[in-house]
Amino acid sequence: MGSHHRDKQPADGPAHALRMRRMGIDTYLEPVIYMRRDCHICRSEGFEAHSRVEVWRGNKHIVATLNVVDAPLLQVDEAGLSEAAWRSLGGRDGDHIKVFHPAPVQSFSHVRAKIYGSPITSEGASEIVQDIVDGRYSDIEMAAFIATCAGNRMDIAETASITRAMIGAGKRLQWNVHPVVDKHCVGGLPANRTTLIVVPIVAACGMTIPKTSSRAITSPAGSADTMETLAPVDLDIAQIRRVVEREQGCIAWGGGVNLSPADDILIRVERPLGLDSDGQLVASVLSKKYAAGSTHVLIDIPVGPTAKVRSAEAAQSLGERLTTVGQSLGITLRTIITDGAQPVGRGIGPALEAYDVLAVLQNQPGAPDDLRQRALLLAGHVLELGGKAPQGEGRTMAAAVLTSGAAWTKFQSICEAQGGMRVPPVARFTHVVQARHDGRVVAIDNRRLARIAKLAGAPKAHAAGVVFHAPLGTMLVAGQPMLTIHADSPGELAYARTYADAQEDLVQVQEH
């Protein structure tokens, strides 16, 4: 390895010791340490705000970012720890910790070389990713790595190297069955909650589909958030294994099982930058699919003017990169390009999307047909890809399983196996946004609709979000309900209302 990793504590004296204190400050995944400016270590070591420091408790250690405290929050001999730092180190208030300058991060030389035009080698990729997982990269260094790989500056070989490095840095699920199938959507489309329908259909057909899903990062709900309103999703590897062996499928949160820890760390820095390059996306998706033990994967790429992928050319390029890197990992991968012009279903937000899913699974009259048709299309492709259905007959098989009630029965069994099914919550406050003009709906801004749902409190408030009443082609009359905002507090309802009222082109209506 090129970086100077320390496996044991450097030589020290009492001069490096402080008492640890839990500050109860949530810094998400970033470990932060708080020290007084006049503490003996800050003075003797020359530590300043935002210094990187190595912190040891016994044989456990982390690299944390220093925040310097001037107010009397801490004793001179105390160091405060953020929740992320506290979780990593363990221990109790008052335990002794030692603080040092960290060893230099030599893998950053590979990032520097990439900035100046040299490709990242497989060895370089391994060193960079391992240092990121070990917490040795500051946010600034990670931002530099992400930025130099953005704008499609990573070729296929580099993408494959980063993907393999991300796989190597995490845990891996292995199954004693073949094939193991999976599906993934690259995102950018509100309420595209097909996973909760595809998984029970495919599992009811006897195929193994261990689905690990993400929570929302920039959207009003991820599949894990929606599933969490129906059943527990925070499962460890042993629990996932037990559920899948019993029911052939699961819908669990992926962040709890450390399958691709580098990805979870990089996403935290990627999102505020708004940089979502094809190379990073491919490494993110495929590292998690490979780590989950998937052998056959279907990738849904929605394309639309306000979706993540905005043109057929961009979708084709992303699809080719996914397929090539997937093949290099031994994954059989198929991509499907779908319509990303408008939300799928009616609800946007965890519980509202869950009610749409339940309506489809229970074959309720009035269930959103677009969600049903999209789920059947994807489930059919998965069944064909895994060899369960002949080419061209997967959708018919999927429809039979859904219509007969077998998928609904299987979904209930999966929920029970994950810890028990529950009823999604209902928001306490609602507000109807009405159409301002007569006419036909000709365009919808997915991003702004998602923003209204987030301002209303989604995904943190599970019941919050938007119910959308005006899909493309709807003939509206002025005053007709266009969407209903759901919120758990009057303040959040007011935020969402104010934003919605200010949006002229949220829904484009062509007047008669």
Coordinates of C-alpha atoms in Angstrom, one line a residue:
M1 CA 0.0 0.0 0.0
G2 CA 1.3 3.5 -0.9
S3 CA -0.2 5.3 2.1
H4 CA 1.4 5.4 5.6
H5 CA -1.2 3.5 7.6
R6 CA -0.5 3.2 11.3
D7 CA -1.7 -0.1 12.9
K8 CA -0.6 0.8 16.3
Q9 CA -0.5 4.0 18.4
P10 CA 2.6 6.2 17.8
A11 CA 5.0 6.6 20.7
D12 CA 3.7 9.2 23.1
G13 CA 3.6 10.6 26.6
P14 CA 0.9 12.1 28.8
A15 CA 1.2 15.3 26.7
H16 CA -1.0 13.6 24.1
A17 CA -3.8 12.5 26.4
L18 CA -7.3 14.1 26.9
R19 CA -10.6 12.9 28.4
M20 CA -13.3 12.1 25.8
R21 CA -16.8 13.6 26.0
R22 CA -19.8 12.9 23.8
M23 CA -21.1 16.2 22.4
G24 CA -24.3 14.8 20.9
I25 CA -23.6 16.8 17.6
D26 CA -24.7 15.0 14.4
T27 CA -22.1 15.6 11.7
Y28 CA -23.5 12.8 9.5
L29 CA -20.7 10.4 8.5
E30 CA -17.9 12.9 9.2
P31 CA -15.9 12.3 12.5
V32 CA -15.3 15.7 14.2
I33 CA -13.3 16.4 17.3
Y34 CA -13.8 19.5 19.4
M35 CA -10.8 20.9 21.4
R36 CA -10.2 24.1 23.3
R37 CA -7.9 26.6 21.7
D38 CA -5.9 26.9 25.0
C39 CA -5.6 23.1 25.5
H40 CA -2.0 21.9 25.8
I41 CA -2.2 19.7 22.7
C42 CA -3.6 22.4 20.4
R43 CA -0.8 24.8 21.6
S44 CA 2.1 22.3 21.5
E45 CA 1.1 20.5 18.2
G46 CA 0.1 23.7 16.4
F47 CA -3.4 22.4 15.6
E48 CA -5.7 24.9 14.0
A49 CA -9.4 24.8 13.1
H50 CA -10.0 22.2 10.3
S51 CA -6.7 20.4 11.0
R52 CA -6.9 16.6 10.5
V53 CA -6.0 14.8 13.7
E54 CA -5.6 11.1 14.5
V55 CA -7.5 10.0 17.6
W56 CA -6.8 6.8 19.5
R57 CA -8.8 5.0 22.3
G58 CA -7.0 1.8 23.2
N59 CA -6.4 0.1 19.9
K60 CA -9.2 1.8 18.0
H61 CA -8.4 4.9 16.0
I62 CA -10.0 7.4 13.6
V63 CA -8.9 10.5 11.6
A64 CA -11.1 13.4 12.5
T65 CA -11.6 17.0 11.6
L66 CA -10.8 19.5 14.4
N67 CA -13.2 22.2 15.4
V68 CA -11.6 24.7 17.8
V69 CA -13.7 25.9 20.7
D70 CA -13.4 29.3 22.4
A71 CA -16.6 29.2 24.5
P72 CA -16.5 27.4 27.9
L73 CA -18.1 24.2 26.5
L74 CA -15.2 21.9 27.4
Q75 CA -12.7 21.6 30.2
V76 CA -9.1 22.2 29.2
D77 CA -8.3 18.5 29.4
E78 CA -11.4 17.4 27.5
A79 CA -12.0 16.6 23.8
G80 CA -15.6 16.6 22.5
L81 CA -16.6 14.0 19.9
S82 CA -19.3 14.2 17.3
E83 CA -21.7 11.3 17.0
A84 CA -19.8 9.8 14.0
A85 CA -16.5 9.9 15.9
W86 CA -18.1 8.6 19.1
R87 CA -19.7 5.6 17.3
S88 CA -16.3 4.7 15.7
L89 CA -14.3 4.9 18.9
G90 CA -16.7 3.5 21.4
G91 CA -16.1 3.9 25.1
R92 CA -17.6 6.1 27.8
D93 CA -17.4 9.8 28.8
G94 CA -14.2 10.4 30.7
D95 CA -12.2 7.6 29.0
H96 CA -8.7 8.7 27.9
I97 CA -7.9 9.3 24.3
K98 CA -4.6 10.2 22.6
V99 CA -4.4 12.8 19.8
F100 CA -1.6 13.0 17.2
H101 CA -0.8 14.4 13.8
P102 CA -2.0 11.8 11.2
A103 CA 0.4 10.0 8.9
P104 CA 0.6 11.6 5.5
V105 CA -1.9 10.4 2.9
Q106 CA 0.3 9.3 0.0
S107 CA -2.6 8.0 -2.2
F108 CA -3.6 11.6 -2.8
S109 CA -0.6 11.7 -5.3
H110 CA -2.8 9.5 -7.6
V111 CA -5.6 12.1 -7.4
R112 CA -3.1 14.9 -8.1
A113 CA -1.7 13.0 -11.1
K114 CA -5.3 12.5 -12.4
I115 CA -5.9 16.3 -12.1
Y116 CA -2.9 16.8 -14.4
G117 CA -4.2 14.2 -16.9
S118 CA -2.8 10.8 -15.9
P119 CA -5.2 7.9 -15.7
I120 CA -5.9 6.3 -12.3
T121 CA -4.3 2.8 -12.2
S122 CA -5.9 -0.2 -10.5
E123 CA -3.3 0.1 -7.7
G124 CA -4.0 3.8 -7.4
A125 CA -7.7 3.2 -7.2
S126 CA -7.3 0.6 -4.4
E127 CA -5.1 3.0 -2.4
I128 CA -7.5 6.0 -2.8
V129 CA -10.6 4.0 -1.9
Q130 CA -9.0 2.3 1.1
D131 CA -7.8 5.7 2.5
I132 CA -11.3 7.1 2.0
V133 CA -12.9 4.2 3.9
D134 CA -10.2 4.5 6.6
G135 CA -11.3 8.2 7.0
R136 CA -8.0 9.6 5.9
Y137 CA -9.3 11.9 3.3
S138 CA -10.7 15.3 4.3
D139 CA -13.8 16.6 2.6
I140 CA -11.7 18.9 0.5
E141 CA -9.5 16.0 -0.7
M142 CA -12.6 13.9 -1.5
A143 CA -14.2 16.9 -3.4
A144 CA -11.0 17.1 -5.5
F145 CA -11.2 13.4 -6.3
I146 CA -14.9 13.6 -7.2
A147 CA -14.4 16.7 -9.3
T148 CA -11.4 15.3 -11.3
C149 CA -13.5 12.2 -12.1
A150 CA -16.6 14.2 -13.0
G151 CA -17.7 15.3 -16.5
N152 CA -16.9 11.8 -17.8
R153 CA -13.1 12.2 -17.3
M154 CA -12.9 8.5 -16.3
D155 CA -12.6 6.0 -19.0
I156 CA -14.0 2.4 -18.8
A157 CA -10.8 1.0 -17.4
E158 CA -10.6 3.6 -14.6
T159 CA -14.3 3.1 -13.9
A160 CA -13.8 -0.7 -13.6
S161 CA -10.7 -0.1 -11.3
I162 CA -12.7 2.2 -9.0
T163 CA -15.6 -0.2 -8.9
R164 CA -13.3 -3.2 -8.0
A165 CA -11.6 -1.1 -5.3
M166 CA -15.0 -0.1 -3.8
I167 CA -16.0 -3.8 -3.8
G168 CA -12.7 -4.8 -2.1
A169 CA -13.1 -2.2 0.7
G170 CA -16.5 -3.6 1.8
K171 CA -18.3 -6.8 2.8
R172 CA -19.8 -9.2 0.4
L173 CA -22.9 -11.4 0.5
Q174 CA -22.7 -14.8 -1.2
W175 CA -25.6 -17.1 -1.9
N176 CA -25.6 -20.8 -2.7
V177 CA -28.1 -20.3 -5.5
H178 CA -27.9 -19.2 -9.1
P179 CA -28.9 -16.9 -10.6
V180 CA -29.3 -14.1 -8.0
V181 CA -31.2 -11.2 -9.7
D182 CA -31.6 -7.5 -8.9
K183 CA -33.0 -4.3 -10.4
H184 CA -31.9 -0.7 -10.0
C185 CA -33.1 2.6 -11.2
V186 CA -30.5 5.4 -11.8
G187 CA -33.0 7.8 -10.3
G188 CA -34.2 11.4 -11.0
L189 CA -37.9 10.5 -11.2
P190 CA -40.1 11.2 -8.2
A191 CA -42.2 8.3 -6.8
N192 CA -40.7 5.7 -9.1
R193 CA -41.3 3.1 -6.4
T194 CA -41.3 -0.1 -8.6
T195 CA -38.9 -2.0 -6.4
L196 CA -41.6 -2.7 -3.8
I197 CA -43.7 -4.4 -6.5
V198 CA -40.9 -6.0 -8.6
V199 CA -39.3 -7.8 -5.6
P200 CA -42.4 -9.7 -4.5
I201 CA -43.4 -10.6 -8.1
V202 CA -39.9 -12.0 -8.8
A203 CA -39.6 -13.8 -5.4
A204 CA -43.1 -15.3 -5.8
C205 CA -41.8 -16.8 -9.0
G206 CA -39.1 -18.6 -7.0
M207 CA -36.2 -16.4 -8.0
T208 CA -33.7 -15.0 -5.4
I209 CA -33.7 -11.2 -5.3
P210 CA -31.9 -9.7 -2.2
K211 CA -32.6 -6.0 -2.7
T212 CA -30.6 -3.5 -0.8
S213 CA -32.0 0.0 -1.4
S214 CA -30.8 3.5 -0.5
R215 CA -32.5 6.1 1.6
A216 CA -33.2 9.5 -0.1
I217 CA -30.2 11.8 -0.5
T218 CA -31.7 14.5 -2.7
S219 CA -35.1 13.0 -3.4
P220 CA -38.3 13.1 -1.3
A221 CA -38.1 9.3 -0.7
G222 CA -35.8 6.4 -1.5
S223 CA -37.1 2.8 -1.7
A224 CA -35.7 2.2 1.8
D225 CA -37.7 5.2 3.2
T226 CA -40.9 4.0 1.6
M227 CA -40.4 0.4 2.7
E228 CA -39.7 1.6 6.2
T229 CA -43.3 2.9 6.5
L230 CA -44.4 -0.7 5.9
A231 CA -41.7 -2.8 7.7
P232 CA -38.3 -2.5 9.3
V233 CA -35.4 -2.1 6.8
D234 CA -32.3 -1.6 9.1
L235 CA -31.2 -5.2 8.8
D236 CA -27.7 -6.6 9.3
I237 CA -26.1 -9.2 7.0
A238 CA -27.3 -12.1 9.1
Q239 CA -30.9 -10.8 9.1
I240 CA -30.8 -10.2 5.3
R241 CA -29.6 -13.7 4.8
R242 CA -32.3 -15.2 7.0
V243 CA -35.1 -13.2 5.3
V244 CA -33.9 -14.1 1.8
E245 CA -33.4 -17.8 2.6
R246 CA -37.0 -17.9 3.9
E247 CA -38.8 -15.7 1.3
Q248 CA -36.4 -15.5 -1.7
G249 CA -36.3 -11.7 -1.4
C250 CA -35.9 -8.7 0.9
I251 CA -36.1 -4.9 0.6
A252 CA -33.5 -3.7 3.1
W253 CA -31.5 -0.5 3.6
G254 CA -28.1 -0.9 2.1
G255 CA -26.3 1.6 4.3
G256 CA -26.6 -0.7 7.4
V257 CA -24.6 -3.6 6.0
N258 CA -21.3 -2.0 4.8
L259 CA -21.4 -3.5 1.3
S260 CA -19.8 -0.5 -0.3
P261 CA -18.7 1.8 2.5
A262 CA -16.6 4.0 0.2
D263 CA -19.7 4.9 -1.8
D264 CA -21.7 6.0 1.3
I265 CA -18.8 8.3 2.2
L266 CA -18.4 9.7 -1.3
I267 CA -22.1 10.3 -1.7
R268 CA -22.0 12.6 1.3
V269 CA -19.6 14.9 -0.5
E270 CA -20.9 14.4 -4.0
R271 CA -24.5 15.6 -3.4
P272 CA -23.7 19.2 -2.2
L273 CA -21.3 19.5 -5.2
G274 CA -24.1 18.4 -7.5
L275 CA -21.6 16.3 -9.5
D276 CA -23.1 13.0 -10.6
S277 CA -20.7 11.7 -13.3
D278 CA -21.3 8.5 -15.3
G279 CA -18.1 6.9 -13.9
Q280 CA -19.0 7.5 -10.3
L281 CA -22.6 6.4 -10.9
V282 CA -21.5 3.1 -12.5
A283 CA -18.9 2.4 -9.7
S284 CA -21.6 3.2 -7.1
V285 CA -24.3 1.0 -8.5
L286 CA -22.2 -1.9 -9.6
S287 CA -20.0 -2.1 -6.4
K288 CA -23.3 -2.5 -4.4
K289 CA -24.8 -5.0 -6.8
Y290 CA -21.7 -7.2 -6.8
A291 CA -21.3 -6.9 -3.1
A292 CA -24.9 -8.0 -2.6
G293 CA -24.0 -11.2 -4.6
S294 CA -26.1 -10.3 -7.7
T295 CA -25.3 -12.2 -10.9
H296 CA -28.0 -10.8 -13.2
V297 CA -29.0 -7.1 -12.9
L298 CA -31.6 -5.0 -14.7
I299 CA -30.9 -1.2 -14.8
D300 CA -33.8 1.2 -15.4
I301 CA -32.7 4.5 -17.0
P302 CA -35.5 7.0 -17.1
V303 CA -35.0 9.8 -19.7
G304 CA -36.8 13.1 -19.6
P305 CA -36.2 16.9 -19.7
T306 CA -36.2 17.1 -15.9
A307 CA -35.0 13.6 -15.0
K308 CA -31.3 12.8 -14.1
V309 CA -30.6 11.5 -17.6
R310 CA -32.0 14.0 -20.1
S311 CA -31.3 12.6 -23.6
A312 CA -31.4 9.3 -25.4
E313 CA -27.7 9.8 -26.3
A314 CA -26.7 10.2 -22.6
A315 CA -28.8 7.1 -21.7
Q316 CA -27.1 5.1 -24.4
S317 CA -23.6 6.1 -23.3
L318 CA -24.4 5.4 -19.6
G319 CA -25.9 2.0 -20.6
E320 CA -22.9 1.0 -22.6
R321 CA -20.6 1.9 -19.7
L322 CA -22.7 -0.1 -17.2
T323 CA -22.8 -3.1 -19.4
T324 CA -19.1 -3.1 -20.1
V325 CA -18.0 -2.7 -16.5
G326 CA -20.7 -5.2 -15.4
Q327 CA -19.3 -7.8 -17.9
S328 CA -15.7 -7.2 -16.5
L329 CA -17.1 -8.1 -13.1
G330 CA -18.9 -11.2 -14.4
I331 CA -22.3 -9.6 -14.0
T332 CA -25.0 -10.2 -16.7
L333 CA -26.5 -6.8 -17.1
R334 CA -29.3 -5.4 -19.2
T335 CA -30.3 -1.8 -19.3
I336 CA -33.8 -0.5 -20.2
I337 CA -34.6 3.1 -21.2
T338 CA -38.0 4.3 -19.8
D339 CA -40.0 7.5 -20.0
G340 CA -38.9 10.0 -17.4
A341 CA -41.2 12.9 -18.4
Q342 CA -43.3 12.8 -15.3
P343 CA -43.7 11.3 -11.8
V344 CA -44.8 7.6 -11.5
G345 CA -47.9 7.0 -9.5
R346 CA -49.6 9.8 -7.5
G347 CA -47.8 10.0 -4.2
I348 CA -44.4 11.7 -3.7
G349 CA -43.0 11.0 -0.2
P350 CA -42.4 7.8 1.8
A351 CA -46.0 7.0 3.1
L352 CA -47.8 8.4 0.1
E353 CA -45.7 6.2 -2.2
A354 CA -46.3 3.3 0.1
Y355 CA -50.1 3.7 -0.3
D356 CA -49.7 3.7 -4.1
V357 CA -47.6 0.5 -3.9
L358 CA -50.3 -1.2 -1.7
A359 CA -53.0 -0.2 -4.1
V360 CA -51.1 -1.9 -7.0
L361 CA -50.2 -5.0 -5.0
Q362 CA -53.8 -5.4 -3.7
N363 CA -55.2 -4.9 -7.2
Q364 CA -57.4 -2.1 -5.9
P365 CA -59.7 -0.4 -8.4
G366 CA -58.2 3.0 -9.1
A367 CA -54.6 2.0 -8.3
P368 CA -52.1 4.1 -10.3
D369 CA -51.9 2.2 -13.6
D370 CA -48.6 3.9 -14.7
L371 CA -46.9 2.4 -11.6
R372 CA -48.4 -1.0 -12.2
Q373 CA -47.4 -1.1 -15.9
R374 CA -43.8 0.1 -15.2
A375 CA -43.4 -2.5 -12.4
L376 CA -44.7 -5.2 -14.7
L377 CA -42.4 -4.1 -17.5
L378 CA -39.3 -4.3 -15.2
A379 CA -40.4 -7.5 -13.4
G380 CA -40.9 -9.1 -16.8
H381 CA -37.4 -8.2 -17.9
V382 CA -35.9 -9.5 -14.6
L383 CA -37.7 -12.8 -15.1
E384 CA -36.4 -13.1 -18.6
L385 CA -32.9 -12.0 -17.7
G386 CA -32.7 -14.7 -15.0
G387 CA -34.0 -17.4 -17.3
K388 CA -37.3 -17.9 -15.4
A389 CA -39.4 -16.8 -18.4
P390 CA -38.8 -17.2 -22.1
Q391 CA -37.8 -14.0 -24.0
G392 CA -40.9 -11.9 -24.6
E393 CA -43.1 -13.7 -22.0
G394 CA -41.8 -12.3 -18.8
R395 CA -44.4 -9.5 -18.6
T396 CA -47.3 -12.0 -19.0
M397 CA -45.8 -14.1 -16.2
A398 CA -45.4 -11.1 -13.9
A399 CA -49.0 -9.9 -14.6
A400 CA -50.4 -13.3 -13.7
V401 CA -48.5 -13.3 -10.4
L402 CA -49.7 -9.7 -9.6
T403 CA -53.3 -10.3 -10.6
S404 CA -53.7 -13.6 -8.8
G405 CA -52.7 -12.0 -5.5
A406 CA -49.5 -14.1 -5.1
A407 CA -47.3 -11.0 -5.2
W408 CA -49.3 -9.3 -2.4
T409 CA -49.1 -12.5 -0.3
K410 CA -45.3 -12.6 -0.9
F411 CA -44.9 -8.9 0.0
Q412 CA -46.7 -9.5 3.3
S413 CA -44.5 -12.5 4.0
I414 CA -41.3 -10.4 3.3
C415 CA -42.6 -7.7 5.6
E416 CA -43.2 -10.2 8.4
A417 CA -39.8 -11.8 7.9
Q418 CA -38.2 -8.3 8.2
G419 CA -39.8 -7.7 11.5
G420 CA -43.5 -7.2 11.0
M421 CA -45.8 -5.2 8.7
R422 CA -47.1 -1.8 9.7
V423 CA -49.6 0.8 8.5
P424 CA -48.0 3.9 6.9
P425 CA -48.7 7.2 8.7
V426 CA -51.1 9.9 7.4
A427 CA -50.2 13.6 7.5
R428 CA -52.0 15.9 9.9
F429 CA -52.2 18.9 7.5
T430 CA -53.0 19.1 3.8
H431 CA -53.4 21.9 1.3
V432 CA -54.8 21.7 -2.2
V433 CA -53.0 23.7 -5.0
Q434 CA -55.4 24.6 -7.8
A435 CA -55.0 25.1 -11.5
R436 CA -54.8 28.7 -12.5
H437 CA -55.9 28.2 -16.1
D438 CA -58.1 26.0 -18.3
G439 CA -56.1 23.7 -20.6
R440 CA -54.2 20.5 -21.2
V441 CA -51.1 19.5 -19.2
V442 CA -48.1 19.4 -21.6
A443 CA -45.0 19.4 -19.3
I444 CA -44.2 18.7 -15.7
D445 CA -41.1 19.8 -13.8
N446 CA -40.1 16.7 -11.8
R447 CA -37.4 18.6 -9.8
R448 CA -39.7 21.3 -8.6
L449 CA -42.4 18.8 -7.6
A450 CA -39.8 16.9 -5.6
R451 CA -38.8 20.2 -4.0
I452 CA -42.3 20.9 -2.8
A453 CA -42.5 17.4 -1.2
K454 CA -39.1 18.0 0.5
L455 CA -40.2 21.4 1.8
A456 CA -43.3 19.7 3.2
G457 CA -41.0 17.5 5.3
A458 CA -40.3 14.4 3.2
P459 CA -38.4 12.1 3.7
K460 CA -37.7 12.8 7.4
A461 CA -41.5 13.2 8.1
H462 CA -42.7 9.9 6.6
A463 CA -46.3 11.1 6.0
A464 CA -45.2 14.3 4.3
G465 CA -45.1 14.9 0.5
V466 CA -47.3 15.6 -2.4
V467 CA -50.2 13.8 -4.1
F468 CA -50.1 14.8 -7.8
H469 CA -53.5 15.0 -9.6
A470 CA -52.5 16.3 -13.1
P471 CA -50.4 13.9 -15.2
L472 CA -49.5 14.7 -18.8
G473 CA -52.6 15.0 -21.0
T474 CA -55.0 16.0 -18.2
M475 CA -57.6 18.5 -19.2
L476 CA -57.7 21.1 -16.4
V477 CA -60.3 23.7 -15.5
A478 CA -59.2 26.7 -13.5
G479 CA -59.7 26.0 -9.8
Q480 CA -59.4 22.2 -10.3
P481 CA -57.1 20.5 -7.8
M482 CA -53.6 20.0 -9.3
L483 CA -51.7 18.7 -6.3
T484 CA -52.3 18.2 -2.6
I485 CA -49.5 19.0 -0.2
H486 CA -49.2 16.8 2.9
A487 CA -47.3 17.9 6.0
D488 CA -46.9 17.0 9.7
S489 CA -46.5 20.6 10.9
P490 CA -48.2 23.9 9.9
G491 CA -44.7 25.5 9.4
E492 CA -43.6 22.9 6.8
L493 CA -47.0 23.2 5.1
A494 CA -46.5 26.9 4.8
Y495 CA -43.0 26.6 3.4
A496 CA -44.2 24.1 0.7
R497 CA -47.3 26.3 -0.1
T498 CA -45.3 29.4 -0.5
Y499 CA -42.8 27.7 -2.9
A500 CA -45.6 26.0 -4.9
D501 CA -47.5 29.2 -5.3
A502 CA -44.4 31.0 -6.7
Q503 CA -43.8 28.4 -9.4
E504 CA -45.2 29.5 -12.8
D505 CA -43.9 26.5 -14.8
L506 CA -44.3 23.7 -12.3
V507 CA -47.0 22.3 -14.6
Q508 CA -47.2 23.7 -18.1
V509 CA -50.8 24.1 -19.3
Q510 CA -51.6 24.7 -23.0
E511 CA -54.7 26.8 -23.1
H512 CA -57.4 26.0 -25.6

